[in-house]
Tab-separated table of C-alpha atoms in Angstrom:
chain	number	residue	atom	x	y	z
V	1055	UNK	CA	1.807	8.171	-52.759
V	1056	UNK	CA	3.569	5.907	-49.120
V	1057	UNK	CA	4.848	3.433	-51.736
V	1058	UNK	CA	6.844	5.390	-53.532
V	1059	UNK	CA	8.831	7.947	-51.482
V	1060	UNK	CA	11.140	5.162	-49.989
V	1061	UNK	CA	11.529	4.568	-53.551
V	1062	UNK	CA	12.310	8.428	-53.948
V	1063	UNK	CA	14.569	8.644	-51.472
V	1064	UNK	CA	16.817	6.107	-52.475
V	1065	UNK	CA	16.787	7.702	-55.688
V	1066	UNK	CA	17.620	11.439	-54.664
V	1067	UNK	CA	20.450	9.266	-52.171
V	1068	UNK	CA	21.991	7.856	-55.368
V	1069	UNK	CA	21.948	10.748	-57.549
V	1070	UNK	CA	23.449	12.770	-54.809
V	1071	UNK	CA	26.602	9.990	-54.208
V	1072	UNK	CA	27.658	9.302	-58.269
V	1073	UNK	CA	29.591	12.237	-57.721
V	1074	UNK	CA	31.434	11.382	-55.234
V	1075	UNK	CA	31.612	8.013	-56.627
V	1076	UNK	CA	32.795	8.767	-59.800
V	1077	UNK	CA	35.742	11.295	-57.932
V	1078	UNK	CA	37.059	8.644	-55.869
V	1079	UNK	CA	37.616	5.694	-58.176
V	1080	UNK	CA	38.200	7.802	-61.488
V	1081	UNK	CA	39.560	10.999	-60.746
V	1082	UNK	CA	41.013	10.755	-58.226
V	1083	UNK	CA	41.332	14.181	-56.733
V	1084	UNK	CA	42.675	13.665	-53.683
V	1085	UNK	CA	45.786	11.688	-55.354
V	1086	UNK	CA	46.546	14.228	-58.231
V	1087	UNK	CA	46.418	16.583	-54.949
V	1088	UNK	CA	48.848	15.021	-53.330
V	1089	UNK	CA	50.958	14.270	-56.333
V	1090	UNK	CA	51.539	17.821	-57.255
V	1091	UNK	CA	53.268	18.710	-53.815
V	1092	UNK	CA	55.878	16.585	-53.820
V	1093	UNK	CA	59.771	17.412	-54.071
V	1094	UNK	CA	61.027	14.916	-55.697
V	1095	UNK	CA	61.123	15.168	-59.256
V	1096	UNK	CA	58.794	13.334	-61.954
V	1097	UNK	CA	59.684	13.389	-65.567
V	1098	UNK	CA	57.667	10.776	-68.483
V	1099	UNK	CA	59.731	8.811	-70.481
V	1100	UNK	CA	59.267	7.385	-74.258
V	1101	UNK	CA	60.121	3.634	-73.368
V	1102	UNK	CA	60.717	2.723	-77.160
V	1103	UNK	CA	60.852	-1.425	-78.411
V	1104	UNK	CA	60.231	-2.476	-81.939
V	1105	UNK	CA	57.790	-0.240	-83.504
V	1106	UNK	CA	56.356	0.494	-79.908
V	1107	UNK	CA	57.399	3.538	-77.032
V	1108	UNK	CA	55.413	3.349	-74.597
V	1109	UNK	CA	55.272	6.591	-71.987
V	1110	UNK	CA	56.049	5.818	-68.859
V	1111	UNK	CA	55.973	8.153	-65.304
V	1112	UNK	CA	59.151	8.023	-63.318
V	1113	UNK	CA	59.944	9.790	-60.250
V	1114	UNK	CA	63.430	9.444	-58.627
V	1115	UNK	CA	64.235	9.970	-54.309
V	1116	UNK	CA	66.377	12.481	-53.475
V	1117	UNK	CA	69.086	10.892	-51.851
V	1118	UNK	CA	72.516	10.870	-52.487
V	1119	UNK	CA	73.378	6.330	-52.991
V	1120	UNK	CA	72.600	4.649	-55.776
V	1121	UNK	CA	68.733	2.766	-55.998
V	1122	UNK	CA	67.243	-0.215	-56.511
V	1123	UNK	CA	64.339	0.321	-59.296
V	1124	UNK	CA	60.965	-0.411	-58.627
V	1125	UNK	CA	58.481	-1.271	-62.176
V	1126	UNK	CA	54.823	0.047	-60.714
V	1127	UNK	CA	52.196	-2.337	-62.494
V	1128	UNK	CA	49.173	-0.448	-62.436
V	1129	UNK	CA	45.546	-1.060	-61.747
V	1130	UNK	CA	42.426	-1.746	-63.961
V	1131	UNK	CA	42.197	1.739	-64.356
V	1132	UNK	CA	45.263	2.995	-65.552
V	1133	UNK	CA	48.042	4.933	-65.034
V	1134	UNK	CA	46.115	7.013	-63.012
V	1135	UNK	CA	46.284	9.864	-60.665
V	1136	UNK	CA	46.969	7.348	-57.935
V	1137	UNK	CA	48.835	5.321	-59.472
V	1138	UNK	CA	51.259	8.027	-60.149
V	1139	UNK	CA	50.863	8.871	-56.192
V	1140	UNK	CA	51.942	5.660	-55.281
V	1141	UNK	CA	54.958	5.714	-57.138
V	1142	UNK	CA	55.922	9.038	-55.607
V	1143	UNK	CA	55.326	7.482	-52.066
V	1144	UNK	CA	57.351	4.900	-53.042
V	1145	UNK	CA	60.316	7.022	-54.460
V	1146	UNK	CA	59.940	8.932	-51.200
V	1147	UNK	CA	61.088	6.056	-49.460
V	1148	UNK	CA	64.865	5.408	-51.298
V	1149	UNK	CA	63.372	4.008	-54.655
V	1150	UNK	CA	63.378	4.971	-58.664
V	1151	UNK	CA	60.047	4.600	-59.579
V	1152	UNK	CA	59.061	3.614	-63.019
V	1153	UNK	CA	55.302	3.490	-64.127
V	1154	UNK	CA	54.297	2.773	-67.514
V	1155	UNK	CA	51.408	3.417	-69.070
V	1156	UNK	CA	50.649	0.069	-70.394
V	1157	UNK	CA	47.418	2.073	-72.675
V	1158	UNK	CA	49.603	4.148	-74.431
V	1159	UNK	CA	48.558	3.695	-77.922
V	1160	UNK	CA	45.033	2.441	-77.458
V	1161	UNK	CA	42.658	5.517	-76.652
V	1162	UNK	CA	41.107	7.758	-78.505
V	1163	UNK	CA	43.305	9.238	-81.085
V	1164	UNK	CA	45.965	7.788	-80.039
V	1165	UNK	CA	46.146	8.311	-76.615
V	1166	UNK	CA	47.337	6.727	-73.406
V	1167	UNK	CA	45.844	6.718	-70.265
V	1168	UNK	CA	44.282	10.384	-69.620
V	1169	UNK	CA	42.435	9.904	-73.156
V	1170	UNK	CA	39.983	7.618	-72.185
V	1171	UNK	CA	36.720	9.783	-71.098
V	1172	UNK	CA	35.106	7.686	-68.563
V	1173	UNK	CA	36.101	4.645	-65.818
V	1174	UNK	CA	34.255	2.248	-67.759
V	1175	UNK	CA	36.285	2.788	-70.911
V	1176	UNK	CA	39.242	2.627	-69.441
V	1177	UNK	CA	38.816	-0.640	-67.791
V	1178	UNK	CA	37.965	-2.438	-70.860
V	1179	UNK	CA	41.025	-0.577	-72.537
V	1180	UNK	CA	42.999	-2.887	-69.754
V	1181	UNK	CA	41.740	-5.822	-70.139
V	1182	UNK	CA	41.476	-6.342	-73.712
V	1183	UNK	CA	45.980	-5.452	-73.608
V	1184	UNK	CA	47.473	-8.235	-75.553
V	1185	UNK	CA	49.454	-10.005	-72.381
V	1186	UNK	CA	52.193	-9.882	-74.937
V	1187	UNK	CA	52.449	-6.790	-75.338
V	1188	UNK	CA	52.195	-5.613	-71.772
V	1189	UNK	CA	55.343	-8.369	-70.862
V	1190	UNK	CA	57.023	-7.003	-74.174
V	1191	UNK	CA	56.504	-3.503	-72.254
V	1192	UNK	CA	57.285	-4.437	-68.846
V	1193	UNK	CA	60.631	-5.327	-70.692
V	1194	UNK	CA	61.286	-1.989	-71.932
V	1195	UNK	CA	61.307	-0.479	-68.621
V	1196	UNK	CA	63.325	-3.002	-67.151
V	1197	UNK	CA	65.819	-2.900	-69.934
V	1198	UNK	CA	64.879	0.885	-69.109
V	1199	UNK	CA	65.644	0.355	-65.378
V	1200	UNK	CA	69.045	-1.014	-66.254
V	1201	UNK	CA	70.154	1.963	-67.752
V	1202	UNK	CA	69.643	4.570	-65.579
V	1203	UNK	CA	73.332	6.243	-64.209
V	1204	UNK	CA	71.161	5.991	-60.425
V	1205	UNK	CA	70.483	2.995	-59.937
V	1206	UNK	CA	71.853	-0.129	-57.829
V	1207	UNK	CA	71.463	-2.703	-61.046
V	1208	UNK	CA	68.653	-3.813	-58.086
V	1209	UNK	CA	64.704	-5.155	-60.010
V	1210	UNK	CA	60.961	-5.295	-58.203
V	1211	UNK	CA	57.647	-4.568	-60.424
V	1212	UNK	CA	54.791	-3.916	-57.851
V	1213	UNK	CA	51.656	-4.537	-59.296
V	1214	UNK	CA	48.584	-3.364	-57.788
V	1215	UNK	CA	44.763	-5.180	-58.689
V	1216	UNK	CA	44.538	-5.988	-62.879
V	1217	UNK	CA	48.677	-5.111	-62.676
V	1218	UNK	CA	49.217	-7.332	-59.688
V	1219	UNK	CA	49.074	-10.472	-61.774
V	1220	UNK	CA	51.152	-8.934	-64.348
V	1221	UNK	CA	53.518	-7.836	-61.556
V	1222	UNK	CA	53.486	-11.999	-60.857
V	1223	UNK	CA	53.464	-13.128	-64.196
V	1224	UNK	CA	56.411	-11.160	-65.640
V	1225	UNK	CA	58.130	-13.423	-62.602
V	1226	UNK	CA	58.195	-15.848	-64.618
V	1227	UNK	CA	59.640	-14.065	-67.737
V	1228	UNK	CA	62.436	-11.982	-66.160
V	1229	UNK	CA	65.309	-13.927	-64.992
V	1230	UNK	CA	66.756	-10.830	-63.549
V	1231	UNK	CA	64.402	-9.294	-61.046
V	1232	UNK	CA	65.638	-8.942	-57.660
V	1233	UNK	CA	61.482	-9.103	-56.048
V	1234	UNK	CA	58.298	-9.675	-57.093
V	1235	UNK	CA	55.681	-7.851	-55.329
V	1236	UNK	CA	51.862	-9.032	-55.875
V	1237	UNK	CA	48.913	-6.652	-54.145
V	1238	UNK	CA	44.847	-8.603	-54.755
V	1239	UNK	CA	46.538	-10.124	-58.283
V	1240	UNK	CA	45.733	-13.813	-59.130
V	1241	UNK	CA	48.899	-16.567	-59.424
V	1242	UNK	CA	50.577	-17.694	-63.399
V	1243	UNK	CA	49.512	-21.099	-64.187
V	1244	UNK	CA	52.865	-22.159	-64.819
V	1245	UNK	CA	55.286	-21.154	-61.871
V	1246	UNK	CA	58.191	-23.155	-62.650
V	1247	UNK	CA	61.052	-20.598	-64.557
V	1248	UNK	CA	60.010	-17.963	-61.885
V	1249	UNK	CA	63.798	-16.956	-60.192
V	1250	UNK	CA	62.794	-14.015	-57.740
V	1251	UNK	CA	60.871	-14.537	-54.604
V	1252	UNK	CA	57.470	-13.394	-54.482
V	1253	UNK	CA	55.734	-11.189	-52.071
V	1254	UNK	CA	51.414	-11.676	-51.822
V	1255	UNK	CA	49.121	-8.470	-50.443
V	1256	UNK	CA	45.558	-9.946	-50.241
V	1257	UNK	CA	42.406	-8.583	-48.426
V	1258	UNK	CA	40.492	-10.959	-46.209
V	1259	UNK	CA	37.414	-9.655	-47.415
V	1260	UNK	CA	38.122	-10.575	-51.223
V	1261	UNK	CA	36.829	-14.225	-52.096
V	1262	UNK	CA	37.397	-14.572	-55.421
V	1263	UNK	CA	41.090	-13.327	-55.205
V	1264	UNK	CA	41.165	-15.259	-52.104
V	1265	UNK	CA	40.481	-18.686	-53.649
V	1266	UNK	CA	43.452	-18.645	-55.674
V	1267	UNK	CA	45.448	-18.036	-52.742
V	1268	UNK	CA	46.017	-22.081	-51.593
V	1269	UNK	CA	46.830	-23.006	-55.175
V	1270	UNK	CA	49.205	-20.717	-55.583
V	1271	UNK	CA	51.431	-21.534	-52.550
V	1272	UNK	CA	51.232	-25.617	-53.727
V	1273	UNK	CA	51.837	-24.755	-56.988
V	1274	UNK	CA	55.315	-22.440	-55.361
V	1275	UNK	CA	56.409	-24.905	-52.400
V	1276	UNK	CA	55.781	-28.294	-55.333
V	1277	UNK	CA	58.473	-26.125	-57.627
V	1278	UNK	CA	60.736	-24.812	-54.529
V	1279	UNK	CA	59.837	-21.081	-55.082
V	1280	UNK	CA	60.219	-18.363	-52.120
V	1281	UNK	CA	56.175	-16.903	-52.616
V	1282	UNK	CA	55.637	-15.539	-48.199
V	1283	UNK	CA	51.511	-14.469	-48.610
V	1284	UNK	CA	49.961	-12.836	-46.137
V	1285	UNK	CA	46.156	-11.576	-46.031
V	1286	UNK	CA	44.990	-8.878	-44.055
V	1287	UNK	CA	41.424	-9.527	-42.013
V	1288	UNK	CA	39.121	-6.464	-42.616
V	1289	UNK	CA	40.133	-5.142	-45.558
V	1290	UNK	CA	38.400	-5.631	-49.417
V	1291	UNK	CA	39.471	-5.659	-52.749
V	1292	UNK	CA	41.787	-2.455	-53.669
V	1293	UNK	CA	42.852	-1.538	-49.737
V	1294	UNK	CA	46.267	1.048	-51.201
V	1295	UNK	CA	44.002	2.528	-53.155
V	1296	UNK	CA	41.330	2.817	-50.818
V	1297	UNK	CA	42.856	2.590	-47.201
V	1298	UNK	CA	44.320	6.623	-48.133
V	1299	UNK	CA	41.038	7.588	-50.209
V	1300	UNK	CA	39.366	10.474	-48.029
V	1301	UNK	CA	36.363	8.426	-48.145
V	1302	UNK	CA	37.155	5.435	-47.229
V	1303	UNK	CA	34.612	4.425	-44.335
V	1304	UNK	CA	36.214	0.526	-44.377
V	1305	UNK	CA	38.770	0.756	-40.975
V	1306	UNK	CA	39.754	-2.070	-42.253
V	1307	UNK	CA	41.015	-1.049	-45.491
V	1308	UNK	CA	43.012	2.025	-44.340
V	1309	UNK	CA	44.684	-0.775	-41.640
V	1310	UNK	CA	45.850	-2.829	-43.899
V	1311	UNK	CA	47.223	-0.005	-46.534
V	1312	UNK	CA	49.294	1.133	-43.665
V	1313	UNK	CA	50.957	-2.733	-42.672
V	1314	UNK	CA	50.765	-3.510	-46.721
V	1315	UNK	CA	52.443	-0.247	-47.006
V	1316	UNK	CA	55.086	-0.698	-44.311
V	1317	UNK	CA	55.492	-4.567	-45.545
V	1318	UNK	CA	56.668	-3.325	-49.139
V	1319	UNK	CA	59.081	-0.742	-47.938
V	1320	UNK	CA	60.898	-3.101	-45.280
V	1321	UNK	CA	61.398	-5.619	-47.849
V	1322	UNK	CA	62.784	-3.428	-50.768
V	1323	UNK	CA	64.965	-2.214	-48.559
V	1324	UNK	CA	66.220	-5.681	-47.355
V	1325	UNK	CA	66.321	-6.150	-50.720
V	1326	UNK	CA	69.167	-4.265	-51.839
V	1327	UNK	CA	71.443	-6.743	-49.498
V	1328	UNK	CA	70.158	-9.709	-51.692
V	1329	UNK	CA	71.603	-11.495	-54.892
V	1330	UNK	CA	69.695	-11.822	-58.087
V	1331	UNK	CA	67.864	-14.414	-58.564
V	1332	UNK	CA	68.007	-16.311	-56.354
V	1333	UNK	CA	64.701	-18.538	-55.470
V	1334	UNK	CA	65.707	-21.929	-54.257
V	1335	UNK	CA	64.427	-21.830	-50.940
V	1336	UNK	CA	60.945	-23.878	-50.038
V	1337	UNK	CA	57.912	-21.134	-49.447
V	1338	UNK	CA	57.730	-19.392	-46.243
V	1339	UNK	CA	53.542	-18.820	-46.276
V	1340	UNK	CA	51.631	-16.753	-43.565
V	1341	UNK	CA	48.906	-16.559	-45.303
V	1342	UNK	CA	45.369	-16.361	-43.430
V	1343	UNK	CA	42.200	-17.588	-44.711
V	1344	UNK	CA	40.001	-15.158	-46.358
V	1345	UNK	CA	36.927	-14.312	-44.863
V	1346	UNK	CA	34.358	-12.268	-46.696
V	1347	UNK	CA	32.878	-12.098	-50.275
V	1348	UNK	CA	34.842	-10.769	-53.707
V	1349	UNK	CA	34.430	-7.177	-54.615
V	1350	UNK	CA	35.200	-6.483	-58.489
V	1351	UNK	CA	38.451	-6.161	-59.193
V	1352	UNK	CA	38.154	-2.667	-60.510
V	1353	UNK	CA	35.729	-2.118	-57.759
V	1354	UNK	CA	33.029	-1.272	-60.403
V	1355	UNK	CA	30.332	-2.450	-58.591
V	1356	UNK	CA	30.310	0.383	-55.845
V	1357	UNK	CA	28.443	1.761	-58.914
V	1358	UNK	CA	26.552	-0.758	-60.119
V	1359	UNK	CA	25.123	-1.328	-56.832
V	1360	UNK	CA	23.497	2.448	-56.508
V	1361	UNK	CA	22.671	1.785	-59.989
V	1362	UNK	CA	20.672	-1.456	-58.830
V	1363	UNK	CA	18.123	0.262	-56.317
V	1364	UNK	CA	17.292	3.381	-59.303
């Protein structure tokens, strides 16, 4: 009996925590609540290209002058409540934000991100997206951005996790980007066609992605491209979401989230005065060495760890 009590206690604790983990990683009700309280204008816009239509979440800032456009590329979780809430936060800083749902049409009954029944189903679907289709969807978002009357012609991409890698990759394809922002995503194999400056945001406790930074620095430097990566010590993968999650217990995530967001906004504001496609200067890196073992790109490891002790 004494041998079974600890296991029973662990099982009960796991069962009690699983709903909280699921709510935090998938439902993200806290993000939905913040989004619903926003005073900014939100709308869904169909972006058509070829025979495909992609639904995009668009947020407008409350400003009197024309604004740059940020194309927000979602995590492996799809266009989640957090992704839309982040779009709203960026709009609050004076930018028009377009967040395409790259799962549009690939969900049950032809739905998008909201149609999937679980986090696991969503992450599998995002992982299986065709890269060419993703590029075409992002092109549609960028083309739409150039036609918005309230836009000033400057376009940047901001991607998180899976979307971070796509933001970097899109910079090799799209020549009229003013900047590419990469949050804990890997760099592409060929960087020679990049014309926009690339800014990286990485976690110190994310060895899997952190290991890709040094070779990316070398490749960008050899190609004469501007790449400025920053690593936030004490933070884990996904810190932009985890750092504002009310259930977060890692101080480094909160710090990295605050510093990373401020750096992003500062760079976006500086982008207003830059010319398009000016990436010809040597790389200026300020990266720190990553410190700890990796965390899964979509943070599903938490639920796996819970399952392991059952």
